[in-house]
Amino acid sequence: MSPRDQLPASCPKALLPPKNSSPGFLLGLERALKAMETIETIPKALKPQLGFSYAPPKFNFGWSMSEDDVLDALEATHPELIVNMTVYKPLEHTSEEDINPEATMERVHQYMVNEWYLPSTWRPRIEYKMPNSDVDELGCLTITNTYEDGVAQPPADVVHAMKDIFNLEEEPKWFLDFHHGTWQERWIVFNDDKQIEVMT
């Protein structure tokens, strides 16, 4: 039985795998991206399995934002959460090149856990998504993705915290991941830090 035959009828046809198990989608990437504009939930069958398999794409849940826009928004609302590359440099002399994005997102995560009393499961990240056009933003501020956390959407209080911290008005949505956004043969494993690692 092919992966396509195992997917529920509710799965959008544009997100089905190609018939020959090659990288891509049944109806092509453009149709898949179009389908993503209206999708509200990811079918459970699109959660990948650990190990080597013909795996579904990775889906990111969050907001379309560049890394610079994410950090600018955070500097405007919570500058104390910004982490510099050089920890001794005064914040008022910080430029975008001085900021450590990964450490900053980890500090935001701890802030959400300690100040908002949210479960540590939901971890903000700056990732990259498939663009819908040549001018569409590649960046994506995410709360979760289907490779790390499964297909469940974060609860309303987690979304509310993210919107407050980054001063966001739009609701989050699902996006196709830039690096792993199609059906393809992949190794999906836990690395030494117990984090998901993907190899194609």
PDB file of N, CA and C in Angstrom, residues 39-81:
ATOM      1  N   ILE A  39      -6.005  25.874   4.489  1.00  0.00           N
ATOM      2  CA  ILE A  39      -6.018  24.707   5.379  1.00  0.00           C
ATOM      3  C   ILE A  39      -5.968  25.154   6.840  1.00  0.00           C
ATOM      4  N   GLU A  40      -6.827  24.573   7.681  1.00  0.00           N
ATOM      5  CA  GLU A  40      -6.900  24.939   9.089  1.00  0.00           C
ATOM      6  C   GLU A  40      -6.319  23.873  10.005  1.00  0.00           C
ATOM      7  N   THR A  41      -6.389  22.623   9.584  1.00  0.00           N
ATOM      8  CA  THR A  41      -5.834  21.535  10.385  1.00  0.00           C
ATOM      9  C   THR A  41      -5.031  20.596   9.480  1.00  0.00           C
ATOM     10  N   ILE A  42      -4.013  19.981  10.051  1.00  0.00           N
ATOM     11  CA  ILE A  42      -3.178  19.017   9.329  1.00  0.00           C
ATOM     12  C   ILE A  42      -3.643  17.611   9.729  1.00  0.00           C
ATOM     13  N   PRO A  43      -4.032  16.773   8.761  1.00  0.00           N
ATOM     14  CA  PRO A  43      -4.455  15.398   9.106  1.00  0.00           C
ATOM     15  C   PRO A  43      -3.376  14.659   9.886  1.00  0.00           C
ATOM     16  N   LYS A  44      -3.786  13.852  10.853  1.00  0.00           N
ATOM     17  CA  LYS A  44      -2.835  13.109  11.682  1.00  0.00           C
ATOM     18  C   LYS A  44      -1.923  12.218  10.836  1.00  0.00           C
ATOM     19  N   ALA A  45      -2.435  11.749   9.711  1.00  0.00           N
ATOM     20  CA  ALA A  45      -1.639  10.860   8.857  1.00  0.00           C
ATOM     21  C   ALA A  45      -0.442  11.575   8.237  1.00  0.00           C
ATOM     22  N   LEU A  46      -0.404  12.911   8.296  1.00  0.00           N
ATOM     23  CA  LEU A  46       0.726  13.666   7.740  1.00  0.00           C
ATOM     24  C   LEU A  46       1.816  13.916   8.775  1.00  0.00           C
ATOM     25  N   LYS A  47       1.709  13.299   9.945  1.00  0.00           N
ATOM     26  CA  LYS A  47       2.798  13.344  10.923  1.00  0.00           C
ATOM     27  C   LYS A  47       3.804  12.260  10.550  1.00  0.00           C
ATOM     28  N   PRO A  48       5.087  12.591  10.358  1.00  0.00           N
ATOM     29  CA  PRO A  48       6.066  11.602   9.913  1.00  0.00           C
ATOM     30  C   PRO A  48       6.438  10.615  11.015  1.00  0.00           C
ATOM     31  N   GLN A  49       6.997   9.495  10.605  1.00  0.00           N
ATOM     32  CA  GLN A  49       7.490   8.483  11.531  1.00  0.00           C
ATOM     33  C   GLN A  49       9.007   8.622  11.662  1.00  0.00           C
ATOM     34  N   LEU A  50       9.541   8.234  12.804  1.00  0.00           N
ATOM     35  CA  LEU A  50      10.988   8.216  12.976  1.00  0.00           C
ATOM     36  C   LEU A  50      11.606   7.124  12.110  1.00  0.00           C
ATOM     37  N   GLY A  51      12.851   7.349  11.694  1.00  0.00           N
ATOM     38  CA  GLY A  51      13.539   6.388  10.854  1.00  0.00           C
ATOM     39  C   GLY A  51      13.516   6.804   9.398  1.00  0.00           C
ATOM     40  N   PHE A  52      13.834   5.855   8.520  1.00  0.00           N
ATOM     41  CA  PHE A  52      13.881   6.136   7.091  1.00  0.00           C
ATOM     42  C   PHE A  52      12.533   5.794   6.465  1.00  0.00           C
ATOM     43  N   SER A  53      11.980   6.736   5.715  1.00  0.00           N
ATOM     44  CA  SER A  53      10.695   6.500   5.067  1.00  0.00           C
ATOM     45  C   SER A  53      10.482   7.519   3.950  1.00  0.00           C
ATOM     46  N   TYR A  54       9.475   7.269   3.159  1.00  0.00           N
ATOM     47  CA  TYR A  54       8.994   8.269   2.195  1.00  0.00           C
ATOM     48  C   TYR A  54       8.077   9.177   2.998  1.00  0.00           C
ATOM     49  N   ALA A  55       8.619  10.296   3.457  1.00  0.00           N
ATOM     50  CA  ALA A  55       7.985  11.089   4.506  1.00  0.00           C
ATOM     51  C   ALA A  55       7.170  12.252   3.948  1.00  0.00           C
ATOM     52  N   PRO A  56       6.096  12.608   4.655  1.00  0.00           N
ATOM     53  CA  PRO A  56       5.313  13.782   4.269  1.00  0.00           C
ATOM     54  C   PRO A  56       6.097  15.066   4.512  1.00  0.00           C
ATOM     55  N   PRO A  57       5.631  16.173   3.968  1.00  0.00           N
ATOM     56  CA  PRO A  57       6.325  17.448   4.201  1.00  0.00           C
ATOM     57  C   PRO A  57       6.235  17.880   5.658  1.00  0.00           C
ATOM     58  N   LYS A  58       7.123  18.768   6.021  1.00  0.00           N
ATOM     59  CA  LYS A  58       7.083  19.399   7.344  1.00  0.00           C
ATOM     60  C   LYS A  58       6.223  20.647   7.242  1.00  0.00           C
ATOM     61  N   PHE A  59       5.313  20.818   8.194  1.00  0.00           N
ATOM     62  CA  PHE A  59       4.435  21.987   8.239  1.00  0.00           C
ATOM     63  C   PHE A  59       4.791  22.829   9.455  1.00  0.00           C
ATOM     64  N   ASN A  60       4.935  24.136   9.260  1.00  0.00           N
ATOM     65  CA  ASN A  60       5.209  25.075  10.343  1.00  0.00           C
ATOM     66  C   ASN A  60       3.949  25.876  10.664  1.00  0.00           C
ATOM     67  N   PHE A  61       3.675  26.075  11.950  1.00  0.00           N
ATOM     68  CA  PHE A  61       2.492  26.831  12.372  1.00  0.00           C
ATOM     69  C   PHE A  61       2.943  28.137  13.014  1.00  0.00           C
ATOM     70  N   GLY A  62       2.563  29.268  12.410  1.00  0.00           N
ATOM     71  CA  GLY A  62       2.970  30.553  12.964  1.00  0.00           C
ATOM     72  C   GLY A  62       2.611  31.709  12.058  1.00  0.00           C
ATOM     73  N   TRP A  63       3.545  32.655  11.970  1.00  0.00           N
ATOM     74  CA  TRP A  63       3.305  33.896  11.237  1.00  0.00           C
ATOM     75  C   TRP A  63       4.395  34.113  10.185  1.00  0.00           C
ATOM     76  N   SER A  64       4.011  34.646   9.046  1.00  0.00           N
ATOM     77  CA  SER A  64       4.971  34.967   7.988  1.00  0.00           C
ATOM     78  C   SER A  64       5.708  36.248   8.375  1.00  0.00           C
ATOM     79  N   MET A  65       6.972  36.104   8.789  1.00  0.00           N
ATOM     80  CA  MET A  65       7.781  37.236   9.237  1.00  0.00           C
ATOM     81  C   MET A  65       9.244  36.941   8.974  1.00  0.00           C
ATOM     82  N   SER A  66       9.986  37.953   8.546  1.00  0.00           N
ATOM     83  CA  SER A  66      11.428  37.785   8.401  1.00  0.00           C
ATOM     84  C   SER A  66      12.076  37.767   9.781  1.00  0.00           C
ATOM     85  N   GLU A  67      13.287  37.249   9.846  1.00  0.00           N
ATOM     86  CA  GLU A  67      14.014  37.243  11.110  1.00  0.00           C
ATOM     87  C   GLU A  67      14.190  38.662  11.634  1.00  0.00           C
ATOM     88  N   ASP A  68      14.512  39.609  10.755  1.00  0.00           N
ATOM     89  CA  ASP A  68      14.684  41.002  11.177  1.00  0.00           C
ATOM     90  C   ASP A  68      13.402  41.562  11.769  1.00  0.00           C
ATOM     91  N   ASP A  69      12.250  41.247  11.136  1.00  0.00           N
ATOM     92  CA  ASP A  69      10.966  41.750  11.636  1.00  0.00           C
ATOM     93  C   ASP A  69      10.632  41.148  13.001  1.00  0.00           C
ATOM     94  N   VAL A  70      10.954  39.874  13.184  1.00  0.00           N
ATOM     95  CA  VAL A  70      10.715  39.220  14.476  1.00  0.00           C
ATOM     96  C   VAL A  70      11.528  39.912  15.570  1.00  0.00           C
ATOM     97  N   LEU A  71      12.803  40.142  15.301  1.00  0.00           N
ATOM     98  CA  LEU A  71      13.678  40.754  16.303  1.00  0.00           C
ATOM     99  C   LEU A  71      13.323  42.219  16.529  1.00  0.00           C
ATOM    100  N   ASP A  72      12.934  42.929  15.476  1.00  0.00           N
ATOM    101  CA  ASP A  72      12.499  44.323  15.634  1.00  0.00           C
ATOM    102  C   ASP A  72      11.254  44.405  16.513  1.00  0.00           C
ATOM    103  N   ALA A  73      10.302  43.497  16.287  1.00  0.00           N
ATOM    104  CA  ALA A  73       9.080  43.484  17.084  1.00  0.00           C
ATOM    105  C   ALA A  73       9.394  43.210  18.548  1.00  0.00           C
ATOM    106  N   LEU A  74      10.309  42.284  18.794  1.00  0.00           N
ATOM    107  CA  LEU A  74      10.665  41.946  20.168  1.00  0.00           C
ATOM    108  C   LEU A  74      11.415  43.086  20.845  1.00  0.00           C
ATOM    109  N   GLU A  75      12.279  43.764  20.109  1.00  0.00           N
ATOM    110  CA  GLU A  75      12.992  44.916  20.689  1.00  0.00           C
ATOM    111  C   GLU A  75      12.029  46.022  21.079  1.00  0.00           C
ATOM    112  N   ALA A  76      10.929  46.153  20.339  1.00  0.00           N
ATOM    113  CA  ALA A  76       9.948  47.203  20.635  1.00  0.00           C
ATOM    114  C   ALA A  76       9.101  46.864  21.862  1.00  0.00           C
ATOM    115  N   THR A  77       8.849  45.574  22.104  1.00  0.00           N
ATOM    116  CA  THR A  77       7.954  45.186  23.196  1.00  0.00           C
ATOM    117  C   THR A  77       8.690  44.646  24.419  1.00  0.00           C
ATOM    118  N   HIS A  78       9.734  43.847  24.192  1.00  0.00           N
ATOM    119  CA  HIS A  78      10.465  43.226  25.302  1.00  0.00           C
ATOM    120  C   HIS A  78      11.965  43.233  25.010  1.00  0.00           C
ATOM    121  N   PRO A  79      12.595  44.390  25.024  1.00  0.00           N
ATOM    122  CA  PRO A  79      14.033  44.452  24.716  1.00  0.00           C
ATOM    123  C   PRO A  79      14.882  43.654  25.697  1.00  0.00           C
ATOM    124  N   GLU A  80      14.348  43.408  26.883  1.00  0.00           N
ATOM    125  CA  GLU A  80      15.116  42.643  27.876  1.00  0.00           C
ATOM    126  C   GLU A  80      15.290  41.177  27.484  1.00  0.00           C
ATOM    127  N   LEU A  81      14.522  40.727  26.484  1.00  0.00           N
ATOM    128  CA  LEU A  81      14.622  39.335  26.048  1.00  0.00           C
ATOM    129  C   LEU A  81      15.640  39.143  24.921  1.00  0.00           C
TER     130      LEU A  81
END
